Coordinates of C-alpha atoms in Angstrom, one line a residue:
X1102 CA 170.6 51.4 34.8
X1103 CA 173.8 50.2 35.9
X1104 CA 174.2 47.5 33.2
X1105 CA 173.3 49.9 30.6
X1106 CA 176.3 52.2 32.2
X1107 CA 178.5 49.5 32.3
X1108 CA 177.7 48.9 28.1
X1109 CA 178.1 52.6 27.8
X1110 CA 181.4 52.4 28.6
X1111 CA 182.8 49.6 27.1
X1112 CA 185.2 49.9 23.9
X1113 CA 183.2 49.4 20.8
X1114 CA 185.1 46.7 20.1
X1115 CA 185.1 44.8 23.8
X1116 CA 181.3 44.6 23.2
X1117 CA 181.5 43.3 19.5
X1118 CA 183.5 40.6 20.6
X1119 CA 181.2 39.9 23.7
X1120 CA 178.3 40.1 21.1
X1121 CA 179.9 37.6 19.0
X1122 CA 180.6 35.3 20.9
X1123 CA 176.9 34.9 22.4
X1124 CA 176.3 34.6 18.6
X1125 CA 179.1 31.7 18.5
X1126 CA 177.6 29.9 21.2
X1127 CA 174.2 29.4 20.3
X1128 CA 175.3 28.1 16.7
X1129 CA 178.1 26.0 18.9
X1130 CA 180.5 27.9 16.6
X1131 CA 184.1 27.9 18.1
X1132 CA 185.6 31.0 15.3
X1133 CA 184.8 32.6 12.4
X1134 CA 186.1 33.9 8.8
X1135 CA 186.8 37.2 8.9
X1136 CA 185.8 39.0 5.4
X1137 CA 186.5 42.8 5.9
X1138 CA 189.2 44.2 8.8
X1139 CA 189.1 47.4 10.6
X1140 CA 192.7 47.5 8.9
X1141 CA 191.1 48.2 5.6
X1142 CA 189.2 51.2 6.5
X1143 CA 192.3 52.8 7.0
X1144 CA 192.7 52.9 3.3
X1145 CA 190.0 54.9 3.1
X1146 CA 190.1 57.0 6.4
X1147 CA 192.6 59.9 6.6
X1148 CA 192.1 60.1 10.9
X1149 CA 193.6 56.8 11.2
X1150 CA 196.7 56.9 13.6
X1151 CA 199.0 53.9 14.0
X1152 CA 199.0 55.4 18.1
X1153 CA 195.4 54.6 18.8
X1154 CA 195.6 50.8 17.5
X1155 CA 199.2 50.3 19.3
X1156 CA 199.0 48.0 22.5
X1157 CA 196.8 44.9 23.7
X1158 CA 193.7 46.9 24.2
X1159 CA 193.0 48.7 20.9
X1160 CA 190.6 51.6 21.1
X1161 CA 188.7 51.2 18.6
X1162 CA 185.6 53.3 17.4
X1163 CA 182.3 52.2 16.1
X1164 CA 182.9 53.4 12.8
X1165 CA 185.6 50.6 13.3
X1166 CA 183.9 48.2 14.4
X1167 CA 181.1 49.0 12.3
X1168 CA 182.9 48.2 9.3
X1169 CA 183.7 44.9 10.2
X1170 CA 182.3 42.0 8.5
X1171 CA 182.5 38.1 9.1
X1172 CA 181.1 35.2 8.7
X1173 CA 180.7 32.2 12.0
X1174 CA 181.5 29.2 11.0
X1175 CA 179.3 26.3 12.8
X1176 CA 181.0 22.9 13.5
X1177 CA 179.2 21.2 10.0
X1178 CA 180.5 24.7 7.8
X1179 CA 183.9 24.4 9.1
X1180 CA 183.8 20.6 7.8
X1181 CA 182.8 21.7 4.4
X1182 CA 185.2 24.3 4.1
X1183 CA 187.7 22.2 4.9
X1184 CA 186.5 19.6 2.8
X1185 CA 186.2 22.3 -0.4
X1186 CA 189.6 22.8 0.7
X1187 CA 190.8 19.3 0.5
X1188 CA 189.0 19.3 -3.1
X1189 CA 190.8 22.1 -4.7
X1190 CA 194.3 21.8 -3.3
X1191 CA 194.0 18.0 -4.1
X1192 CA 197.6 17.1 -3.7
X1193 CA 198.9 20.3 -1.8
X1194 CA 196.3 20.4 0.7
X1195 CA 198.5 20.7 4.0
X1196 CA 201.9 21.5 2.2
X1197 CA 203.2 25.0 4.1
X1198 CA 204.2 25.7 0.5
X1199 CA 201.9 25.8 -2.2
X1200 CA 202.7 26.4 -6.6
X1201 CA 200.3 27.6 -8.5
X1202 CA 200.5 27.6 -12.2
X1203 CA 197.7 29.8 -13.7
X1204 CA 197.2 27.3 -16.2
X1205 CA 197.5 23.5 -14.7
X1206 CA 195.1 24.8 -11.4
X1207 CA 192.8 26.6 -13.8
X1208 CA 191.9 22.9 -15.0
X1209 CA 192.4 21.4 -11.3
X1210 CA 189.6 24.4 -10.4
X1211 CA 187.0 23.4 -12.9
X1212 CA 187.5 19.5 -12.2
X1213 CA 186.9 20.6 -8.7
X1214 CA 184.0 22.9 -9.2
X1215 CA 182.2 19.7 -11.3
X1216 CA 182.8 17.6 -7.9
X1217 CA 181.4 20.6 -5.6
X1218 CA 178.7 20.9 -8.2
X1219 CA 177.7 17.7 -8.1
X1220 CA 177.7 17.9 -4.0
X1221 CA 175.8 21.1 -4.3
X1222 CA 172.9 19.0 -6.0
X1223 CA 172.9 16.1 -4.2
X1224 CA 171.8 17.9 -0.8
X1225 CA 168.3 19.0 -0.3
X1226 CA 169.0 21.1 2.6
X1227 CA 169.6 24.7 1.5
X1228 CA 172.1 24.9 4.9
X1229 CA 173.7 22.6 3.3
X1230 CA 173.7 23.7 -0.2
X1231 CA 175.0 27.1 1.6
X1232 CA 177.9 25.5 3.4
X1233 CA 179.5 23.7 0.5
X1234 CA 178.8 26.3 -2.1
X1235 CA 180.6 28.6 0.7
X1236 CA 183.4 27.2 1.3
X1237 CA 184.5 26.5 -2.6
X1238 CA 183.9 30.3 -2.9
X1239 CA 186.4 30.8 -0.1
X1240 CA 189.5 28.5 -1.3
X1241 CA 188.8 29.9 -4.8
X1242 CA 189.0 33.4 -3.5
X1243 CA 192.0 32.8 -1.5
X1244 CA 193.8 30.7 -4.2
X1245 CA 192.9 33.0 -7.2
X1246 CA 195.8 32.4 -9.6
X1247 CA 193.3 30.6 -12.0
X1248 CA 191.5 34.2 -12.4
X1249 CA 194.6 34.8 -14.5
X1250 CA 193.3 32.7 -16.8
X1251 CA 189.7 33.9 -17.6
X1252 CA 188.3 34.6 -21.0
X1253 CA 185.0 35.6 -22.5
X1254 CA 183.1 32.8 -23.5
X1255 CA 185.6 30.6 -21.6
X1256 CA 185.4 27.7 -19.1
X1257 CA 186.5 29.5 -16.4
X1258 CA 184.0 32.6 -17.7
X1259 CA 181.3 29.7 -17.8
X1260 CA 182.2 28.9 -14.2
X1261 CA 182.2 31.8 -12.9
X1262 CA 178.2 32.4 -14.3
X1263 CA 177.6 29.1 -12.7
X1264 CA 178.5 29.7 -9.1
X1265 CA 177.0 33.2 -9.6
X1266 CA 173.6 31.5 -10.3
X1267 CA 174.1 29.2 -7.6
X1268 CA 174.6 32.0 -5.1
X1269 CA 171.7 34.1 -6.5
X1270 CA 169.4 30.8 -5.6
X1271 CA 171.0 30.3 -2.4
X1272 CA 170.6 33.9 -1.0
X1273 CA 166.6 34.1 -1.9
X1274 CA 166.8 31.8 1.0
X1275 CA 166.0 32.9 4.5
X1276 CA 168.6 33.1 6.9
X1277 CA 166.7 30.1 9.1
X1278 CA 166.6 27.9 6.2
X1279 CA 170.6 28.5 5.7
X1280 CA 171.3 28.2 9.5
X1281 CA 173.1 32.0 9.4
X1282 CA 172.5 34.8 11.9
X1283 CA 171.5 38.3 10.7
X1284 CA 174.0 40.1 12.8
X1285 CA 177.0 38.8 11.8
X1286 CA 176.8 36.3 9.2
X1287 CA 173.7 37.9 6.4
X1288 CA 176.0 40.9 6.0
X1289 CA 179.1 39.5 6.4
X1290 CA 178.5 36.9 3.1
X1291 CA 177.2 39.9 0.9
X1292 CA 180.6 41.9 1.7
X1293 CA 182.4 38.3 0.8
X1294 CA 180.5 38.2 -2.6
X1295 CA 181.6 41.8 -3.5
X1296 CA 184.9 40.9 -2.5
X1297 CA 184.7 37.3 -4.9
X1298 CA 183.5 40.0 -7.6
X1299 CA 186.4 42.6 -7.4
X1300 CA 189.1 39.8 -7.6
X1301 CA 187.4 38.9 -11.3
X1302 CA 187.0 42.9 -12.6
X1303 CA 189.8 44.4 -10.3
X1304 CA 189.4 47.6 -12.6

């Protein structure tokens, strides 16, 4: 009775982050990638008041919290996205500032996305598979300049059907055989996919 008083009482948000981090530990996670913020609901939520999130102890509400979305990122899925990283940046991985020309790392993403392809095929662990295809996603997502340069019936259109296959394979998978947890993770990757999406059909 107590403890369940004790949870009661809590902020929504002290026991996501409790929650979370029991997650974290049985994956021997030490963070996570956050996908969607309780930040972005307040485009969509006319109650939102700048007074309620001001201070070090936010109170936030479940509908908050319950709009938050993330995925936990394992010691080996860190590694790959870092690695995907190091693959797509190529000579600007590490640089505090980055140049993008639509154009030249359009080419630089489809060189990269043969190598991570490639990678993708040569693992026969669907974990695996998951991490690397994962993190690619991510750094393209982040680094989207090269959307500029999409056309239909285009390389970078042909590309974009490619990962979208391999993703469609990948999340028939169970969440065991891709080493993700169903709280946090499962939901937290379909929000990121809808997210890749909008960046390509912003309208």
């Amino acid at each position: 009775m107590l403890k369940d008083t004790v949870v009661a009482m809590k902020n929504p948000y002290q026991h996501w982050l409790e929650r979370i981090q029991v997650v974290m530990k049985e994956q021997n996670a030490s963070g996570w990638v956050t996908v969607r913020c309780t930040g972005e609901l307040e485009l969509h939520d006319d109650t939102y008041s700048d007074d309620e999130y001001s201070g070090e102890s936010p109170t936030y509400t479940q509908q908050h919290v319950d709009f938050i979305r993330c995925v936990i990122l394992p010691p080996e899925r860190e590694r790959a996205v870092e690695e995907m990283t190091q693959l797509v940046l190529g000579d600007q991985y590490g640089q505090s500032i980055k140049m993008f020309h639509p154009s030249s790392f359009a080419s630089e993403v489809l060189s990269a996305f043969e190598s991570m392809k490639a990678k993708f095929k040569n693992k026969r662990m669907w974990s695996k598979k998951f991490n690397i295809l994962f993190g690619f996603t991510l750094v393209i997502k982040q680094y989207n300049s090269w959307v500029e340069t999409i056309s239909a019936g285009g390389m970078m259109d042909e590309m974009i059907d490619e990962i979208s296959t391999m993703w469609a394979k990948v999340m028939k998978r169970s969440s065991a055989e891709l080493e993700i947890d169903d709280e946090f993770s499962r939901p937290g990757i379909g929000c990121f996919l809808l997210k890749f999406m909008s960046i390509l059909d912003p309208e």
